[in-house]
Amino acid sequence: MKFFEKTKLLSVIIILSILLFWQLLVKVMDIPTFTLPAPTDIFSSLISQRVPLLKHSLSTFIAVIEGFLLGGMIGIIMGVLLMYYEVLKKALMPILVFFQTMPKVAIAPVVMVWFGLGDLSKVVLASTIVFFAVMINTMDGLRMRPEYYNLARVYKATEWQIMMKIRIRHAMPNIFTGLRIGTTLAVIGVTVAEFVGSQEGLGHLMVLYQAYLKISHMFAAIALLSIFGYIFYESLKIIEKKLLPWYLEE
């Protein structure tokens, strides 16, 4: 059995062990469902609430993907600009860091006021979280050791050739690292927006379920959101493997 298959099998065993321990803990200690539902209760909720869950998950998933794409695009562009223009980097980096350290729960109401309670506000909030991770990784990847740059210039390489044939190739693994981080951040951003003031989405559904103490339903929404986040992350890893076989082989 290959190493990859063994690690996947181990992950499945660990997950099943945790679920089994969780199930036994709830049943043995007689924990109320409204405090901590058992995995079987959550699974039952996934089945019984499949219609509202699927309806609201579609809104969430679309917003996550759109926010991820917008934030990733902005992050790559900003990373290139700040890497090339030192003055711009010194001027903007303190502002960007200051903005990034703001709790997104705190600025979510402002985003809702500016962009409304629809999908646009969710996309905007998600993209503001994603872009910084992508930007930093893009900047790091585009850096070249001075001796490599000087050697390229000795061979009469233009800045454009250096950018396309050396910097971009060197930066792609870093960019994908930022994008993979961005998949999880996009999910968080959209969920926060839905908590604060959206009219649809899994985050909105969680708030409703919590208000009515339907905790097993709420856990079902959380599970569905986590499963989507994992699939999104793994899908990007597959794309990276297809586009960068040379890097993964190294």
PDB file of C-alpha atoms in Angstrom:
ATOM      1  CA  MET A   1       0.000   0.000   0.000  1.00  0.00           C
ATOM      2  CA  LYS A   2       1.317   3.414  -0.926  1.00  0.00           C
ATOM      3  CA  PHE A   3       2.201   5.959   1.761  1.00  0.00           C
ATOM      4  CA  PHE A   4      -0.558   8.266   0.526  1.00  0.00           C
ATOM      5  CA  GLU A   5      -3.181   5.553   0.886  1.00  0.00           C
ATOM      6  CA  LYS A   6      -1.913   4.645   4.362  1.00  0.00           C
ATOM      7  CA  THR A   7      -2.144   8.240   5.590  1.00  0.00           C
ATOM      8  CA  LYS A   8      -5.666   8.605   4.186  1.00  0.00           C
ATOM      9  CA  LEU A   9      -6.697   5.364   5.863  1.00  0.00           C
ATOM     10  CA  LEU A  10      -5.193   6.592   9.136  1.00  0.00           C
ATOM     11  CA  SER A  11      -7.162   9.836   8.853  1.00  0.00           C
ATOM     12  CA  VAL A  12     -10.398   7.889   8.364  1.00  0.00           C
ATOM     13  CA  ILE A  13      -9.630   5.678  11.367  1.00  0.00           C
ATOM     14  CA  ILE A  14      -8.914   8.718  13.567  1.00  0.00           C
ATOM     15  CA  ILE A  15     -12.130  10.445  12.487  1.00  0.00           C
ATOM     16  CA  LEU A  16     -14.220   7.317  13.096  1.00  0.00           C
ATOM     17  CA  SER A  17     -12.573   6.872  16.506  1.00  0.00           C
ATOM     18  CA  ILE A  18     -13.400  10.448  17.493  1.00  0.00           C
ATOM     19  CA  LEU A  19     -17.023  10.016  16.368  1.00  0.00           C
ATOM     20  CA  LEU A  20     -17.324   6.744  18.260  1.00  0.00           C
ATOM     21  CA  PHE A  21     -15.879   8.298  21.435  1.00  0.00           C
ATOM     22  CA  TRP A  22     -18.216  11.278  21.007  1.00  0.00           C
ATOM     23  CA  GLN A  23     -21.232   8.977  20.599  1.00  0.00           C
ATOM     24  CA  LEU A  24     -20.342   6.916  23.667  1.00  0.00           C
ATOM     25  CA  LEU A  25     -19.603  10.007  25.758  1.00  0.00           C
ATOM     26  CA  VAL A  26     -23.004  11.537  25.017  1.00  0.00           C
ATOM     27  CA  LYS A  27     -24.891   8.303  25.686  1.00  0.00           C
ATOM     28  CA  VAL A  28     -22.985   7.216  28.822  1.00  0.00           C
ATOM     29  CA  MET A  29     -23.063  10.647  30.456  1.00  0.00           C
ATOM     30  CA  ASP A  30     -26.633  11.261  29.250  1.00  0.00           C
ATOM     31  CA  ILE A  31     -25.753  14.694  27.869  1.00  0.00           C
ATOM     32  CA  PRO A  32     -28.868  16.567  26.659  1.00  0.00           C
ATOM     33  CA  THR A  33     -29.214  17.031  22.913  1.00  0.00           C
ATOM     34  CA  PHE A  34     -29.536  20.800  23.303  1.00  0.00           C
ATOM     35  CA  THR A  35     -26.099  20.817  24.970  1.00  0.00           C
ATOM     36  CA  LEU A  36     -24.158  18.361  22.810  1.00  0.00           C
ATOM     37  CA  PRO A  37     -25.935  16.207  20.215  1.00  0.00           C
ATOM     38  CA  ALA A  38     -24.568  12.780  19.357  1.00  0.00           C
ATOM     39  CA  PRO A  39     -23.137  12.151  15.873  1.00  0.00           C
ATOM     40  CA  THR A  40     -26.189  10.002  15.087  1.00  0.00           C
ATOM     41  CA  ASP A  41     -28.464  12.944  15.964  1.00  0.00           C
ATOM     42  CA  ILE A  42     -26.443  15.215  13.679  1.00  0.00           C
ATOM     43  CA  PHE A  43     -26.677  12.688  10.861  1.00  0.00           C
ATOM     44  CA  SER A  44     -30.443  12.458  11.372  1.00  0.00           C
ATOM     45  CA  SER A  45     -30.627  16.246  11.159  1.00  0.00           C
ATOM     46  CA  LEU A  46     -28.679  16.195   7.907  1.00  0.00           C
ATOM     47  CA  ILE A  47     -31.329  13.888   6.477  1.00  0.00           C
ATOM     48  CA  SER A  48     -34.411  15.577   7.919  1.00  0.00           C
ATOM     49  CA  GLN A  49     -33.198  19.104   7.135  1.00  0.00           C
ATOM     50  CA  ARG A  50     -31.687  18.329   3.750  1.00  0.00           C
ATOM     51  CA  VAL A  51     -33.995  20.706   1.865  1.00  0.00           C
ATOM     52  CA  PRO A  52     -33.223  23.929   3.831  1.00  0.00           C
ATOM     53  CA  LEU A  53     -29.589  22.887   4.246  1.00  0.00           C
ATOM     54  CA  LEU A  54     -29.053  22.390   0.523  1.00  0.00           C
ATOM     55  CA  LYS A  55     -30.946  25.588  -0.316  1.00  0.00           C
ATOM     56  CA  HIS A  56     -28.883  27.741   2.036  1.00  0.00           C
ATOM     57  CA  SER A  57     -25.609  25.928   1.336  1.00  0.00           C
ATOM     58  CA  LEU A  58     -25.831  26.892  -2.335  1.00  0.00           C
ATOM     59  CA  SER A  59     -25.828  30.586  -1.415  1.00  0.00           C
ATOM     60  CA  THR A  60     -22.891  30.082   0.952  1.00  0.00           C
ATOM     61  CA  PHE A  61     -20.803  28.004  -1.445  1.00  0.00           C
ATOM     62  CA  ILE A  62     -21.247  30.442  -4.347  1.00  0.00           C
ATOM     63  CA  ALA A  63     -20.260  33.388  -2.123  1.00  0.00           C
ATOM     64  CA  VAL A  64     -17.195  31.481  -0.851  1.00  0.00           C
ATOM     65  CA  ILE A  65     -15.962  30.743  -4.371  1.00  0.00           C
ATOM     66  CA  GLU A  66     -16.597  34.303  -5.579  1.00  0.00           C
ATOM     67  CA  GLY A  67     -14.922  35.832  -2.526  1.00  0.00           C
ATOM     68  CA  PHE A  68     -11.974  33.465  -2.923  1.00  0.00           C
ATOM     69  CA  LEU A  69     -11.513  34.321  -6.613  1.00  0.00           C
ATOM     70  CA  LEU A  70     -11.819  38.074  -6.020  1.00  0.00           C
ATOM     71  CA  GLY A  71      -9.499  38.059  -3.004  1.00  0.00           C
ATOM     72  CA  GLY A  72      -6.980  35.792  -4.752  1.00  0.00           C
ATOM     73  CA  MET A  73      -6.869  37.994  -7.837  1.00  0.00           C
ATOM     74  CA  ILE A  74      -6.418  41.170  -5.788  1.00  0.00           C
ATOM     75  CA  GLY A  75      -3.786  39.468  -3.633  1.00  0.00           C
ATOM     76  CA  ILE A  76      -1.693  38.363  -6.617  1.00  0.00           C
ATOM     77  CA  ILE A  77      -1.878  41.804  -8.257  1.00  0.00           C
ATOM     78  CA  MET A  78      -0.986  43.598  -5.021  1.00  0.00           C
ATOM     79  CA  GLY A  79       1.846  41.153  -4.350  1.00  0.00           C
ATOM     80  CA  VAL A  80       3.387  41.860  -7.761  1.00  0.00           C
ATOM     81  CA  LEU A  81       3.026  45.639  -7.374  1.00  0.00           C
ATOM     82  CA  LEU A  82       4.462  45.778  -3.863  1.00  0.00           C
ATOM     83  CA  MET A  83       7.357  43.514  -4.810  1.00  0.00           C
ATOM     84  CA  TYR A  84       8.341  45.711  -7.744  1.00  0.00           C
ATOM     85  CA  TYR A  85       7.715  49.142  -6.204  1.00  0.00           C
ATOM     86  CA  GLU A  86       9.500  49.530  -2.892  1.00  0.00           C
ATOM     87  CA  VAL A  87       8.054  53.004  -2.259  1.00  0.00           C
ATOM     88  CA  LEU A  88       4.540  51.649  -2.680  1.00  0.00           C
ATOM     89  CA  LYS A  89       5.335  48.753  -0.376  1.00  0.00           C
ATOM     90  CA  LYS A  90       6.634  51.023   2.403  1.00  0.00           C
ATOM     91  CA  ALA A  91       3.623  53.286   2.066  1.00  0.00           C
ATOM     92  CA  LEU A  92       0.887  50.634   1.926  1.00  0.00           C
ATOM     93  CA  MET A  93       2.127  47.730   4.060  1.00  0.00           C
ATOM     94  CA  PRO A  94       1.471  49.414   7.447  1.00  0.00           C
ATOM     95  CA  ILE A  95      -2.046  50.277   6.285  1.00  0.00           C
ATOM     96  CA  LEU A  96      -2.694  46.771   4.969  1.00  0.00           C
ATOM     97  CA  VAL A  97      -1.389  45.138   8.142  1.00  0.00           C
ATOM     98  CA  PHE A  98      -3.485  47.497  10.274  1.00  0.00           C
ATOM     99  CA  PHE A  99      -6.576  46.648   8.244  1.00  0.00           C
ATOM    100  CA  GLN A 100      -5.867  42.920   8.335  1.00  0.00           C
ATOM    101  CA  THR A 101      -5.531  42.859  12.135  1.00  0.00           C
ATOM    102  CA  MET A 102      -9.010  44.331  12.547  1.00  0.00           C
ATOM    103  CA  PRO A 103     -11.451  41.658  13.783  1.00  0.00           C
ATOM    104  CA  LYS A 104     -13.652  40.864  10.813  1.00  0.00           C
ATOM    105  CA  VAL A 105     -16.639  40.443  13.126  1.00  0.00           C
ATOM    106  CA  ALA A 106     -16.183  44.106  14.051  1.00  0.00           C
ATOM    107  CA  ILE A 107     -16.102  45.404  10.482  1.00  0.00           C
ATOM    108  CA  ALA A 108     -18.813  43.062   9.192  1.00  0.00           C
ATOM    109  CA  PRO A 109     -21.657  45.435  10.221  1.00  0.00           C
ATOM    110  CA  VAL A 110     -19.952  48.265   8.323  1.00  0.00           C
ATOM    111  CA  VAL A 111     -19.656  46.076   5.238  1.00  0.00           C
ATOM    112  CA  MET A 112     -23.354  45.247   5.556  1.00  0.00           C
ATOM    113  CA  VAL A 113     -24.240  48.952   5.710  1.00  0.00           C
ATOM    114  CA  TRP A 114     -22.137  49.744   2.648  1.00  0.00           C
ATOM    115  CA  PHE A 115     -22.987  46.761   0.462  1.00  0.00           C
ATOM    116  CA  GLY A 116     -26.360  45.616   1.790  1.00  0.00           C
ATOM    117  CA  LEU A 117     -27.529  42.297   3.195  1.00  0.00           C
ATOM    118  CA  GLY A 118     -27.175  40.321  -0.038  1.00  0.00           C
ATOM    119  CA  ASP A 119     -24.416  38.189  -1.495  1.00  0.00           C
ATOM    120  CA  LEU A 120     -22.213  41.165  -2.379  1.00  0.00           C
ATOM    121  CA  SER A 121     -21.393  41.927   1.242  1.00  0.00           C
ATOM    122  CA  LYS A 122     -20.442  38.277   1.842  1.00  0.00           C
ATOM    123  CA  VAL A 123     -18.153  38.268  -1.188  1.00  0.00           C
ATOM    124  CA  VAL A 124     -16.518  41.545  -0.154  1.00  0.00           C
ATOM    125  CA  LEU A 125     -15.871  40.427   3.429  1.00  0.00           C
ATOM    126  CA  ALA A 126     -14.462  37.072   2.304  1.00  0.00           C
ATOM    127  CA  SER A 127     -12.168  38.705  -0.262  1.00  0.00           C
ATOM    128  CA  THR A 128     -10.772  41.146   2.320  1.00  0.00           C
ATOM    129  CA  ILE A 129      -9.608  38.176   4.393  1.00  0.00           C
ATOM    130  CA  VAL A 130      -8.284  36.112   1.491  1.00  0.00           C
ATOM    131  CA  PHE A 131      -6.270  38.757  -0.335  1.00  0.00           C
ATOM    132  CA  PHE A 132      -3.712  39.393   2.435  1.00  0.00           C
ATOM    133  CA  ALA A 133      -2.557  35.754   2.699  1.00  0.00           C
ATOM    134  CA  VAL A 134      -2.257  35.508  -1.089  1.00  0.00           C
ATOM    135  CA  MET A 135      -0.468  38.859  -1.325  1.00  0.00           C
ATOM    136  CA  ILE A 136       2.175  37.990   1.284  1.00  0.00           C
ATOM    137  CA  ASN A 137       2.891  34.597  -0.273  1.00  0.00           C
ATOM    138  CA  THR A 138       3.072  36.139  -3.754  1.00  0.00           C
ATOM    139  CA  MET A 139       5.592  38.731  -2.577  1.00  0.00           C
ATOM    140  CA  ASP A 140       7.750  36.079  -0.923  1.00  0.00           C
ATOM    141  CA  GLY A 141       7.640  33.850  -3.987  1.00  0.00           C
ATOM    142  CA  LEU A 142       8.581  36.603  -6.432  1.00  0.00           C
ATOM    143  CA  ARG A 143      11.745  37.519  -4.550  1.00  0.00           C
ATOM    144  CA  MET A 144      15.014  36.463  -6.186  1.00  0.00           C
ATOM    145  CA  ARG A 145      18.461  36.075  -4.724  1.00  0.00           C
ATOM    146  CA  PRO A 146      20.624  38.943  -6.068  1.00  0.00           C
ATOM    147  CA  GLU A 147      23.137  36.578  -7.674  1.00  0.00           C
ATOM    148  CA  TYR A 148      20.368  34.884  -9.686  1.00  0.00           C
ATOM    149  CA  TYR A 149      19.043  38.222 -10.865  1.00  0.00           C
ATOM    150  CA  ASN A 150      22.524  39.456 -11.804  1.00  0.00           C
ATOM    151  CA  LEU A 151      23.248  36.232 -13.681  1.00  0.00           C
ATOM    152  CA  ALA A 152      20.029  36.636 -15.681  1.00  0.00           C
ATOM    153  CA  ARG A 153      20.976  40.212 -16.547  1.00  0.00           C
ATOM    154  CA  VAL A 154      24.437  39.061 -17.657  1.00  0.00           C
ATOM    155  CA  TYR A 155      22.691  36.821 -20.191  1.00  0.00           C
ATOM    156  CA  LYS A 156      20.783  39.891 -21.459  1.00  0.00           C
ATOM    157  CA  ALA A 157      17.447  38.813 -20.034  1.00  0.00           C
ATOM    158  CA  THR A 158      14.883  41.607 -19.938  1.00  0.00           C
ATOM    159  CA  GLU A 159      12.786  42.383 -16.855  1.00  0.00           C
ATOM    160  CA  TRP A 160       9.787  40.808 -18.572  1.00  0.00           C
ATOM    161  CA  GLN A 161      11.736  37.615 -19.327  1.00  0.00           C
ATOM    162  CA  ILE A 162      13.018  37.478 -15.769  1.00  0.00           C
ATOM    163  CA  MET A 163       9.487  37.932 -14.502  1.00  0.00           C
ATOM    164  CA  MET A 164       7.857  35.294 -16.707  1.00  0.00           C
ATOM    165  CA  LYS A 165      10.607  32.664 -16.867  1.00  0.00           C
ATOM    166  CA  ILE A 166      12.147  32.928 -13.403  1.00  0.00           C
ATOM    167  CA  ARG A 167      10.077  34.862 -10.899  1.00  0.00           C
ATOM    168  CA  ILE A 168       6.663  33.428 -11.818  1.00  0.00           C
ATOM    169  CA  ARG A 169       7.943  29.834 -11.890  1.00  0.00           C
ATOM    170  CA  HIS A 170       9.646  30.367  -8.560  1.00  0.00           C
ATOM    171  CA  ALA A 171       6.555  32.036  -7.066  1.00  0.00           C
ATOM    172  CA  MET A 172       3.888  29.545  -8.144  1.00  0.00           C
ATOM    173  CA  PRO A 173       4.286  27.189  -5.143  1.00  0.00           C
ATOM    174  CA  ASN A 174       4.069  30.172  -2.768  1.00  0.00           C
ATOM    175  CA  ILE A 175       1.043  31.555  -4.587  1.00  0.00           C
ATOM    176  CA  PHE A 176      -0.728  28.215  -4.301  1.00  0.00           C
ATOM    177  CA  THR A 177       0.151  28.089  -0.619  1.00  0.00           C
ATOM    178  CA  GLY A 178      -1.555  31.446  -0.181  1.00  0.00           C
ATOM    179  CA  LEU A 179      -4.540  30.279  -2.203  1.00  0.00           C
ATOM    180  CA  ARG A 180      -4.888  27.091  -0.166  1.00  0.00           C
ATOM    181  CA  ILE A 181      -4.890  29.180   3.011  1.00  0.00           C
ATOM    182  CA  GLY A 182      -7.425  31.415   1.290  1.00  0.00           C
ATOM    183  CA  THR A 183      -9.907  28.562   0.821  1.00  0.00           C
ATOM    184  CA  THR A 184     -10.358  28.257   4.580  1.00  0.00           C
ATOM    185  CA  LEU A 185     -10.371  32.025   5.116  1.00  0.00           C
ATOM    186  CA  ALA A 186     -13.061  32.516   2.465  1.00  0.00           C
ATOM    187  CA  VAL A 187     -15.328  30.067   4.310  1.00  0.00           C
ATOM    188  CA  ILE A 188     -14.756  31.959   7.562  1.00  0.00           C
ATOM    189  CA  GLY A 189     -15.410  35.350   5.950  1.00  0.00           C
ATOM    190  CA  VAL A 190     -18.685  34.319   4.353  1.00  0.00           C
ATOM    191  CA  THR A 191     -19.898  32.613   7.536  1.00  0.00           C
ATOM    192  CA  VAL A 192     -19.144  35.725   9.614  1.00  0.00           C
ATOM    193  CA  ALA A 193     -21.085  37.861   7.140  1.00  0.00           C
ATOM    194  CA  GLU A 194     -24.035  35.477   7.330  1.00  0.00           C
ATOM    195  CA  PHE A 195     -23.927  35.541  11.123  1.00  0.00           C
ATOM    196  CA  VAL A 196     -24.105  39.335  11.211  1.00  0.00           C
ATOM    197  CA  GLY A 197     -26.884  40.176   8.804  1.00  0.00           C
ATOM    198  CA  SER A 198     -27.485  37.948   5.810  1.00  0.00           C
ATOM    199  CA  GLN A 199     -30.923  36.662   4.876  1.00  0.00           C
ATOM    200  CA  GLU A 200     -29.675  33.327   3.560  1.00  0.00           C
ATOM    201  CA  GLY A 201     -26.753  30.941   3.827  1.00  0.00           C
ATOM    202  CA  LEU A 202     -25.573  28.314   6.291  1.00  0.00           C
ATOM    203  CA  GLY A 203     -24.380  30.949   8.766  1.00  0.00           C
ATOM    204  CA  HIS A 204     -27.843  32.530   8.761  1.00  0.00           C
ATOM    205  CA  LEU A 205     -29.377  29.081   9.223  1.00  0.00           C
ATOM    206  CA  MET A 206     -27.092  28.375  12.202  1.00  0.00           C
ATOM    207  CA  VAL A 207     -28.299  31.554  13.927  1.00  0.00           C
ATOM    208  CA  LEU A 208     -31.933  30.516  13.428  1.00  0.00           C
ATOM    209  CA  TYR A 209     -31.312  26.995  14.697  1.00  0.00           C
ATOM    210  CA  GLN A 210     -29.492  28.332  17.754  1.00  0.00           C
ATOM    211  CA  ALA A 211     -32.334  30.731  18.541  1.00  0.00           C
ATOM    212  CA  TYR A 212     -34.801  27.813  18.598  1.00  0.00           C
ATOM    213  CA  LEU A 213     -32.355  25.529  20.450  1.00  0.00           C
ATOM    214  CA  LYS A 214     -32.246  23.083  17.554  1.00  0.00           C
ATOM    215  CA  ILE A 215     -28.635  22.321  18.289  1.00  0.00           C
ATOM    216  CA  SER A 216     -28.410  19.087  16.316  1.00  0.00           C
ATOM    217  CA  HIS A 217     -29.634  20.986  13.232  1.00  0.00           C
ATOM    218  CA  MET A 218     -27.019  23.657  13.908  1.00  0.00           C
ATOM    219  CA  PHE A 219     -24.284  21.031  14.113  1.00  0.00           C
ATOM    220  CA  ALA A 220     -25.530  19.584  10.825  1.00  0.00           C
ATOM    221  CA  ALA A 221     -25.041  22.983   9.167  1.00  0.00           C
ATOM    222  CA  ILE A 222     -21.553  23.231  10.686  1.00  0.00           C
ATOM    223  CA  ALA A 223     -20.696  19.749   9.407  1.00  0.00           C
ATOM    224  CA  LEU A 224     -21.892  20.601   5.918  1.00  0.00           C
ATOM    225  CA  LEU A 225     -19.833  23.804   5.921  1.00  0.00           C
ATOM    226  CA  SER A 226     -16.732  21.948   7.101  1.00  0.00           C
ATOM    227  CA  ILE A 227     -17.147  19.235   4.473  1.00  0.00           C
ATOM    228  CA  PHE A 228     -17.391  21.868   1.745  1.00  0.00           C
ATOM    229  CA  GLY A 229     -14.290  23.661   3.076  1.00  0.00           C
ATOM    230  CA  TYR A 230     -12.333  20.412   3.035  1.00  0.00           C
ATOM    231  CA  ILE A 231     -13.443  19.543  -0.512  1.00  0.00           C
ATOM    232  CA  PHE A 232     -12.575  23.075  -1.656  1.00  0.00           C
ATOM    233  CA  TYR A 233      -9.098  22.814  -0.108  1.00  0.00           C
ATOM    234  CA  GLU A 234      -8.427  19.370  -1.575  1.00  0.00           C
ATOM    235  CA  SER A 235      -9.669  20.461  -5.016  1.00  0.00           C
ATOM    236  CA  LEU A 236      -7.111  23.258  -5.041  1.00  0.00           C
ATOM    237  CA  LYS A 237      -4.393  20.764  -4.108  1.00  0.00           C
ATOM    238  CA  ILE A 238      -5.381  18.644  -7.124  1.00  0.00           C
ATOM    239  CA  ILE A 239      -5.196  21.713  -9.383  1.00  0.00           C
ATOM    240  CA  GLU A 240      -1.779  22.550  -7.950  1.00  0.00           C
ATOM    241  CA  LYS A 241      -0.593  19.008  -8.613  1.00  0.00           C
ATOM    242  CA  LYS A 242      -1.728  19.234 -12.245  1.00  0.00           C
ATOM    243  CA  LEU A 243      -0.195  22.677 -12.861  1.00  0.00           C
ATOM    244  CA  LEU A 244       3.029  22.213 -10.894  1.00  0.00           C
ATOM    245  CA  PRO A 245       4.134  18.593 -11.359  1.00  0.00           C
ATOM    246  CA  TRP A 246       7.763  19.727 -11.467  1.00  0.00           C
ATOM    247  CA  TYR A 247       7.504  21.257  -7.994  1.00  0.00           C
ATOM    248  CA  LEU A 248       5.769  18.299  -6.381  1.00  0.00           C
ATOM    249  CA  GLU A 249       8.278  15.909  -7.906  1.00  0.00           C
ATOM    250  CA  GLU A 250      11.122  17.865  -6.391  1.00  0.00           C
TER     251      GLU A 250
END
